[in-house]
XYZ file of C-alpha atoms in Angstrom:
210
model
C 0.000 0.000 0.000
C 1.467 3.343 -1.104
C 0.254 6.631 0.361
C 1.830 9.807 -1.021
C 2.539 12.395 1.703
C 4.251 14.917 -0.563
C 3.182 18.498 -1.125
C 1.250 19.230 -4.321
C 2.891 22.609 -5.009
C 6.453 23.835 -5.463
C 8.262 27.022 -6.497
C 10.964 27.720 -9.064
C 14.462 27.124 -7.746
C 13.297 24.995 -4.809
C 14.302 21.468 -3.796
C 11.282 19.154 -3.738
C 10.877 16.177 -1.389
C 8.875 13.089 -2.334
C 7.641 11.384 0.830
C 5.460 8.287 0.972
C 4.134 5.805 3.496
C 4.656 2.276 2.126
C 3.376 -0.782 3.961
C 3.152 -4.508 3.166
C 2.163 -7.486 5.324
C 5.289 -9.382 4.204
C 7.705 -6.444 4.322
C 8.837 -3.765 1.851
C 12.043 -4.462 -0.065
C 12.534 -1.226 -2.067
C 10.743 1.932 -3.162
C 11.464 3.964 -6.298
C 10.323 7.312 -7.684
C 10.300 8.150 -11.389
C 9.923 11.894 -12.064
C 9.815 14.302 -15.013
C 8.756 17.854 -15.943
C 5.900 18.240 -18.484
C 7.020 15.692 -21.069
C 10.725 16.028 -20.333
C 13.336 13.351 -19.630
C 12.335 10.835 -16.958
C 14.599 10.041 -14.019
C 14.171 6.923 -11.885
C 15.845 6.822 -8.452
C 15.519 4.789 -5.273
C 13.932 6.293 -2.174
C 15.412 5.949 1.310
C 13.641 4.512 4.324
C 13.584 7.230 6.985
C 12.008 5.121 9.711
C 8.957 2.876 10.011
C 6.836 2.937 6.867
C 8.243 6.298 5.658
C 10.271 6.516 2.455
C 11.749 9.674 1.038
C 13.689 11.189 -1.847
C 14.775 14.770 -1.135
C 16.802 15.795 -4.176
C 14.419 16.833 -6.958
C 15.570 20.278 -8.071
C 12.859 22.534 -9.485
C 14.493 24.546 -12.312
C 15.055 28.279 -11.786
C 13.969 29.182 -15.312
C 10.800 27.141 -15.852
C 7.373 26.766 -14.262
C 6.618 23.429 -15.953
C 4.738 21.135 -13.562
C 6.466 18.174 -11.916
C 5.069 14.650 -12.357
C 6.140 11.408 -10.702
C 5.307 7.741 -10.127
C 6.091 5.870 -6.903
C 6.757 2.131 -7.186
C 7.275 -0.323 -4.313
C 8.443 -3.938 -4.170
C 7.866 -6.415 -1.361
C 10.188 -9.240 -0.325
C 8.499 -11.611 -2.821
C 9.184 -9.237 -5.788
C 5.543 -8.194 -6.012
C 5.270 -4.597 -7.234
C 2.744 -1.829 -6.663
C 2.639 1.556 -8.356
C 1.111 4.953 -7.590
C 1.090 6.737 -10.955
C 0.979 10.277 -12.314
C 1.238 12.365 -9.196
C 1.317 16.055 -10.142
C 3.037 18.990 -8.452
C 2.003 22.461 -9.623
C 5.121 24.600 -10.026
C 4.768 28.371 -9.650
C 7.249 31.126 -10.356
C 7.648 33.220 -7.202
C 10.858 35.039 -8.169
C 10.392 38.748 -9.029
C 12.212 40.355 -11.961
C 15.566 42.014 -11.251
C 16.082 45.690 -12.142
C 19.590 47.085 -12.557
C 21.667 49.770 -14.305
C 18.992 52.454 -13.833
C 20.287 55.684 -15.347
C 19.071 59.083 -16.577
C 21.303 60.583 -19.274
C 22.203 63.349 -18.795
C 21.566 63.701 -15.070
C 21.059 67.429 -15.613
C 20.354 69.455 -18.741
C 18.990 72.776 -19.918
C 15.298 73.593 -20.054
C 13.724 71.955 -23.118
C 16.473 69.319 -23.359
C 16.140 65.548 -23.781
C 16.644 63.075 -20.933
C 16.936 59.364 -21.701
C 16.030 56.968 -18.851
C 17.373 53.423 -19.268
C 17.527 50.224 -17.222
C 18.181 46.483 -17.487
C 15.472 44.014 -16.438
C 15.915 40.239 -16.248
C 13.679 37.440 -15.000
C 14.089 33.707 -14.477
C 11.039 32.916 -16.657
C 10.085 36.035 -18.617
C 9.627 39.805 -18.361
C 6.139 41.111 -19.160
C 6.022 44.883 -18.579
C 8.497 47.572 -17.507
C 7.263 51.057 -16.636
C 8.816 54.337 -15.508
C 6.978 56.720 -13.170
C 8.173 60.366 -13.237
C 7.109 63.243 -10.989
C 8.468 66.766 -11.220
C 8.168 70.417 -10.209
C 4.977 72.476 -10.217
C 3.242 72.542 -13.570
C 4.634 69.177 -14.675
C 2.071 66.451 -15.311
C 3.286 63.157 -13.752
C 4.193 60.434 -16.242
C 3.641 56.680 -15.984
C 4.571 54.980 -19.247
C 5.671 51.608 -20.541
C 9.334 51.588 -21.520
C 10.363 50.274 -24.923
C 11.266 46.586 -24.850
C 14.651 44.939 -25.185
C 17.070 47.516 -23.893
C 14.497 49.364 -21.831
C 14.413 53.143 -22.305
C 12.179 56.221 -22.276
C 13.266 59.444 -23.994
C 11.476 62.804 -23.601
C 11.990 66.575 -23.342
C 11.266 68.627 -20.223
C 10.309 72.315 -20.110
C 9.699 72.810 -16.376
C 12.789 73.833 -14.413
C 13.463 71.817 -11.244
C 14.147 68.346 -9.860
C 12.393 65.271 -11.261
C 12.075 62.028 -9.285
C 11.476 58.711 -11.033
C 11.253 55.014 -10.288
C 11.125 51.826 -12.354
C 8.731 48.944 -11.773
C 8.731 45.631 -13.605
C 6.181 42.839 -13.884
C 7.047 39.303 -15.033
C 4.887 36.787 -16.895
C 3.849 35.191 -13.571
C 2.687 38.560 -12.177
C 5.619 38.955 -9.771
C 6.622 42.601 -9.363
C 9.667 44.575 -8.357
C 10.399 48.283 -7.973
C 13.576 50.384 -8.123
C 13.203 53.800 -6.453
C 15.310 56.778 -5.413
C 16.414 58.242 -8.755
C 16.279 61.804 -10.056
C 17.446 64.229 -12.707
C 17.493 68.046 -12.900
C 16.287 70.488 -15.535
C 18.136 73.792 -15.254
C 17.355 77.281 -16.451
C 20.435 78.092 -18.528
C 18.865 80.837 -20.637
C 20.988 83.981 -20.498
C 19.179 87.184 -19.515
C 18.331 89.499 -22.419
C 19.537 93.099 -22.031
C 17.682 95.669 -24.082
C 16.738 99.381 -24.153
C 20.170 100.438 -22.906
C 20.138 104.216 -22.442
C 21.895 106.798 -20.351
C 19.636 109.667 -19.319
C 20.535 112.345 -20.121
C 23.042 111.392 -22.760
C 24.926 114.639 -22.003
C 24.964 116.848 -18.907
C 26.938 119.649 -17.296
C 30.040 119.008 -15.272
C 29.169 118.085 -11.676
């Protein structure tokens, strides 16, 4: 008699343990687990008796870069070479690793009023990146921006006419709806327009001494 005590869920990058209670009136000789991921290569290994009727295999590595479900069969043999099999056990694998955001940069970090600023970043994920956005707030008169950055090498390029300090942050969402945020960045738009001097006149243009 085989009773599976294993969990029915796992997460990417975890180590999964197959645990079963195996009993037989004549005595259990060996227990095996055959496992695979969604149609992948099958691996068949022996389980260890951990005391009493409990058998365990603790070395199934859930891949970091895939959320394919895990499947396995448990087979047991008694001392008379009579076999029993518990087939097609399924473990639902979920991706719980958020995307990683790095190399966040605004170029240039300061520029003249009306100039371009290009915000860039790198985003990676163990399974897949879905959306990357930049959120920008600025001085009075500036309408806050929340836009999706162009894919691949993520960037957002725009001009700014309001003088002052702009704060921005990046947030990323992966294909499994895990999110991450990178905050604490800013750039400055400066007023570098020279003053205009006009109507220069000396009054009166001539006058008496003293």
